[in-house]
Every structure is written in structure tokens, then in C-alpha cells.
Amino acid sequence: MARPPRVRIISTGSEILQGLYPDTNAQNLSRLFFEQGFEVVGHSAVGDHRPRTRATLENALSDAELVVMTGGLGPTEDDVNRFVIAELYGLALVRDARAEEMLRERFRYRGITMPERNVVQADLPAGCRTLYNHWGTAPGFFLPPVQARPALLALPGPPKEWRPMIERAFEEEISDLFPGRPRRRVYSLHVSMTAESTLNEALSDLFREGQDTELALLANRGHIRIRLIATGEDDADLDRRISAMRAKVLDRIGEKLPYSEGQDATTLEEALLAAMQQRGLTLATAESCTGGWVAKALTDIAGSSATLVAGWVTYSNEAKARELGVDPGVIEEHGAVSEETARAMAEGARRKSGADIAISVTGIAGPSGGSEEKPVGTVWFALSDARGSEARRRVFPGDRDAVREFSMRQALELVRRRILSLDLDAPLHPSSL
Ligand code: ATP
């Protein structure tokens, strides 16, 4: 198989080195190039400093077939990338008339006079292919390899600007320049609230099989991504291998365990809302330790009003009684964090909202408030619907934030399992247990 072309990524901006924002460009570009059959051999971040940017770029140019730089294309003194690139490639900077016109038009449209120094953004290395920026001011550019210099892609810093530009660069420049590179397919299966170790065990022989199609597990507070990666030369063969591996994984974990498939970026709340909308079901939430996080996760998604009818945050015992009709005697006898209280909260929320299904969460997020019987991390959940009510106790690890995030995800996953008639507890398909 062809060797993947080597890419180096350079992020520029002193703010990155001062820790003001994370270098997500390096992360997202790495993923993109990996999926496109390249090997990313290094990242660097450099401040707005001409000699250091020069040294970083020089180093990258000696060890890559393609260098990708982001940021540093603005109009100010400290935006040095265009000068450093032109210098190292031995090219003059030439004004791009269309880029200049686009800059002027952008300012005209906003009713602002363009400061003359901004026009420097249209000065690009001679012979480059301009990547016009319809989403911001700084144009990017692509330099094909010249003599001993590898290809270079210079992009502005903001992700919403460089994303569409790099798509064009792939179509028009990069794909043709590296035609023989391996092809890759990345396919993700997203699973919620299943122990990573259980999944690991169920899939262990597939990890070993993995030369042909790699398998990886990535876990983060109750969200596990099972990632399938196939590398090869032929698209049809890659599709076949991914589909064969997917079938083996589903055979072990159960068809319905993943809440979504395919895409890398997707959330449980999106999947739950889609499943509820499909069935025309409505939901209410009654939260204590999550402080409204479950309702917030759902209402972050446009169109959630068709599903979420109401949400309560009942933190005190009085509020549980007053707002949801929980019998104070139940709280007194069993405690606020108990099966009985969780059930009464869910039943109350369903009754008061008229929703088809209600979910309640009541737990001890910590750091204080735990006991031997109910340690920090103990959380009770209850579901109430026309079939009756179901309650579950879970004990989550970690600090307050972790317990609350696990709880939010568990609440959503319990509702999803209830409406799909899946076992609320089984971590995996019965055949694999
Ligand atoms: P412009 O001046 O037109 O915004 P630029 O190319 O000069 O473009 P910078 O000034 O370096 O870009 O960065 C602009 C913004 O882009 C930053 O404030 C930040 O929000 C985002 N950004 C820049 N680099 C990165 C990075 N490596 N990771 C994530 N975001 C970044």
C-alpha cells in the first residue's frame, strides 16, 4: 500500500501560548488529514514572533510533504505569516486584485471605511493559488511544491473561515497533488452508559483481528465511541470492510445499543429527541442534583419544544413537595435520595405536565453529603409513563462535575431505552453476556 504523505501543522498566535484558547485547529486538522489518508507527523504552536515563526516553519519544511499553517494572516504588525512564507520560499508578495476588492467590499457592506493597512491581507506570495475568504477578511493560499520546498497551505485562524476554504483546497489542489495516498474510512458507533471494560471485553477478539480494520474505544463520562478505521486503496473494499466490522460489533453489543452511528460528532440528546419525535412522544424532567442539566442538554437543540413539555429543578425537599406533589412523609422516611422520592418526583412531573414520559434525577453529587449507605455519587433515577414507573440506582465515580455529567447522560439514556423497549440495565446484548 502507498505510504501516506507526511503533514506538519503549525498554529500561530501568542494567545494560544498564553493559554487563552485551546489549539483546536491542530486537533481538527489532524483528524481531517488522517481521514484523508495523510500521516500527521507533528504539530507546533508558535507566538506572533517573526524569527520564531521562521525557525518553526523552516524546521517543518524539512520534514513534510505538506505544511499547513493557521492564523497570522491578519492586518496587524504581529501577523507575520505571509512575510515569513514569502521569504522562505524566495517569492515576492504580490497584491491579488480580487482579494483586495473582496476586502474593500466587506468593509463597504458594513458601512465602515477600510483602514488602508488592511489591504496588506491581499498581498500574497507570487504564484500561489488564492483561497478567497467569503466568511471573514483574511484570504488563505496554497503554494504548490517548488524545488526543495514542499507544498504549503496557509489558512486564517477562525475555524468557520478555514473549514470551507480547506474543502476547496482539497478539491482543487491537494487531492491531485497526492493522488496515490491511501484511502481511509472512519465510522463511529456511539454508546451511552455502558462500562468501557465491558465493551472492551465483548470486542476483545476484534481488537486482535484489527490489522485489516482497526477498532478503537474512546470513553468520556458515560459516552463511548467505538471507532472503526479502514485503510486501503479501493473505496468499495473499504466500505465492505467497515460494514463487515460493524456487523461483528453489533452482533456482540446488540443492534440498538448505539444511539447513533456513522458521524464522529453527534450527541445522545439529539438521538433521543429524534427518537421521541419519530414516535410523537413528549417528555418532562424533574431534576435535583443535575440542576436542570438534562433540560438544558435537550433545549440546546433547536426544535426540542415539540418534545420537552416542562422541566423542574426541585432542589429542596419543600420544592419537591410543593412543585411535584412529593409526599413529605416519603422524603422523611426514605430521604431525598431514594427510590421512593425519585418515583414520586417522576410521577408528579408527569401528572403536572401531561407529558407521555417523565424522568427524575436525585442524587449526591458531593463533595459532601455522602454516608456509608449512600456514598457521594449515589443517584436515583425514575421513569414514569403509561406503563407505570421504574427506578434505578447508580453510583458514579469522580468529582461533583463528573457525577452530575454522568447523571445527565444516564437520565437521557434511560428515557431512550424505555421508549425503544430496551433493557434498562443490560450493558450488552444478552448473547454476549
Ligand atoms: P483574522 O485576523 O482575519 O481573524 P488570522 O489569520 O490573523 O485571521 P488569528 O488572528 O491568528 O487569525 O486568529 C483569529 C481567531 O481565530 C482567534 O481569536 C481564535 O478565535 C481563532 N483561532 C486562531 N488560531 C486558532 C487555533 N489554533 N485553534 C483554535 N482557534 C484558533
Coordinates of N, CA, C and O and ligand atoms in Angstrom, one line a residue, residues 10-13 15-16 21-26 48 70-76 79 121 133 136-138 155-159 161-162, ligand 1:
I10 N 1.1 23.8 11.8 CA 1.7 24.9 12.6 C 0.5 25.9 13.0 O -0.1 26.4 12.1
S11 N 0.3 26.1 14.2 CA -0.8 27.0 14.7 C 0.0 28.3 15.1 O 0.9 28.2 15.9
T12 N -0.5 29.4 14.7 CA 0.2 30.7 15.1 C -0.7 31.6 15.9 O -1.9 31.6 15.7
G13 N -0.1 32.2 16.8 CA -0.9 33.2 17.7 C -0.4 33.1 19.1 O -0.4 32.0 19.7
E15 N -1.8 34.1 21.7 CA -2.9 33.8 22.6 C -2.9 32.3 22.9 O -3.3 31.9 24.0
I16 N -2.5 31.5 21.9 CA -2.5 30.0 22.2 C -1.5 29.7 23.2 O -1.7 28.9 24.2
Y21 N -6.9 30.3 24.5 CA -7.9 29.3 23.9 C -7.1 28.1 23.5 O -5.9 28.1 23.2
P22 N -7.8 26.9 23.4 CA -7.1 25.7 23.1 C -6.9 25.7 21.6 O -7.6 26.2 20.8
D23 N -5.8 24.9 21.2 CA -5.4 24.8 19.8 C -6.3 23.8 19.1 O -5.8 22.7 18.8
T24 N -7.6 24.1 19.0 CA -8.5 23.1 18.3 C -8.2 23.0 16.8 O -8.6 22.0 16.2
N25 N -7.5 24.0 16.2 CA -7.2 23.9 14.8 C -6.3 22.7 14.6 O -6.5 21.9 13.6
A26 N -5.3 22.5 15.4 CA -4.4 21.4 15.3 C -5.1 20.1 15.4 O -5.0 19.1 14.6
D48 N 3.3 35.2 18.0 CA 3.4 36.1 16.9 C 4.8 36.8 16.9 O 4.9 37.9 17.4
T70 N -2.1 27.8 10.3 CA -3.4 28.6 10.6 C -3.0 29.8 11.4 O -2.1 29.8 12.2
G71 N -3.8 30.8 11.1 CA -3.7 32.1 11.9 C -2.6 33.0 11.3 O -1.9 32.6 10.3
G72 N -2.4 34.1 11.9 CA -1.3 35.0 11.5 C -1.4 35.6 10.1 O -0.4 36.1 9.5
L73 N -2.6 35.7 9.6 CA -2.8 36.3 8.2 C -3.6 37.7 8.4 O -4.0 38.2 7.4
G74 N -3.7 38.1 9.6 CA -4.5 39.4 9.8 C -3.7 40.6 9.3 O -2.5 40.5 8.8
P75 N -4.2 41.8 9.5 CA -3.6 43.0 9.0 C -2.6 43.7 10.0 O -2.0 44.7 9.6
T76 N -2.5 43.1 11.2 CA -1.7 43.9 12.2 C -0.2 43.5 12.1 O 0.2 42.5 11.5
D79 N 1.0 40.0 12.6 CA 0.6 38.9 11.7 C 1.7 38.7 10.7 O 1.7 39.4 9.7
Q121 N -3.6 42.4 3.6 CA -4.1 41.0 3.6 C -4.3 40.4 2.2 O -4.4 39.2 2.0
N133 N -11.8 34.3 0.8 CA -12.4 34.1 2.1 C -13.8 34.8 2.0 O -13.9 36.0 2.0
G136 N -14.8 35.8 6.2 CA -14.0 36.7 7.1 C -13.1 37.5 6.2 O -13.3 37.5 4.9
T137 N -12.1 38.1 6.7 CA -11.3 39.0 5.9 C -10.1 38.4 5.3 O -9.8 38.6 4.1
A138 N -9.3 37.6 6.0 CA -8.0 37.1 5.5 C -8.1 36.0 4.5 O -8.6 35.0 4.8
L155 N -3.9 29.2 6.1 CA -5.3 29.4 6.4 C -5.5 30.4 7.5 O -4.6 30.5 8.4
P156 N -6.5 31.2 7.5 CA -6.8 32.1 8.6 C -7.1 31.3 9.9 O -7.4 30.1 9.8
G157 N -7.1 31.9 11.0 CA -7.3 31.2 12.3 C -8.7 30.7 12.6 O -8.9 29.6 13.1
P158 N -9.7 31.5 12.3 CA -11.0 31.1 12.8 C -11.6 29.9 12.0 O -11.6 29.9 10.8
P159 N -12.0 28.9 12.8 CA -12.4 27.6 12.2 C -13.6 27.8 11.1 O -13.6 27.2 10.1
E161 N -13.9 30.1 9.2 CA -13.4 30.6 7.9 C -12.6 29.5 7.2 O -12.7 29.3 6.0
W162 N -11.7 28.8 7.9 CA -10.8 27.9 7.2 C -11.5 26.6 6.8 O -11.1 25.9 5.8
Ligands
ATP1 P1 -8.1 37.3 11.2 O1 -7.2 38.3 11.6 O2 -8.8 37.5 9.8 O3 -9.1 36.9 12.2 P2 -5.9 35.5 11.3 O4 -5.4 34.5 10.3 O5 -5.0 36.6 11.7 O6 -7.3 35.9 10.9 P3 -5.7 35.0 14.2 O7 -5.8 36.4 14.4 O8 -4.4 34.3 14.4 O9 -6.1 34.7 12.7 O10 -6.8 34.2 14.9 C1 -8.2 34.7 14.9 C2 -9.1 33.9 15.7 O11 -9.1 32.5 15.2 C3 -8.6 33.7 17.2 O12 -9.1 34.7 18.0 C4 -9.3 32.3 17.5 O13 -10.6 32.5 17.9 C5 -9.2 31.6 16.3 N1 -8.0 30.7 16.2 C6 -6.8 31.0 15.7 N2 -6.0 30.0 15.8 C7 -6.6 29.0 16.4 C8 -6.3 27.7 16.8 N3 -5.1 27.2 16.6 N4 -7.2 26.9 17.3 C9 -8.5 27.4 17.5 N5 -8.9 28.6 17.2 C10 -8.0 29.4 16.6

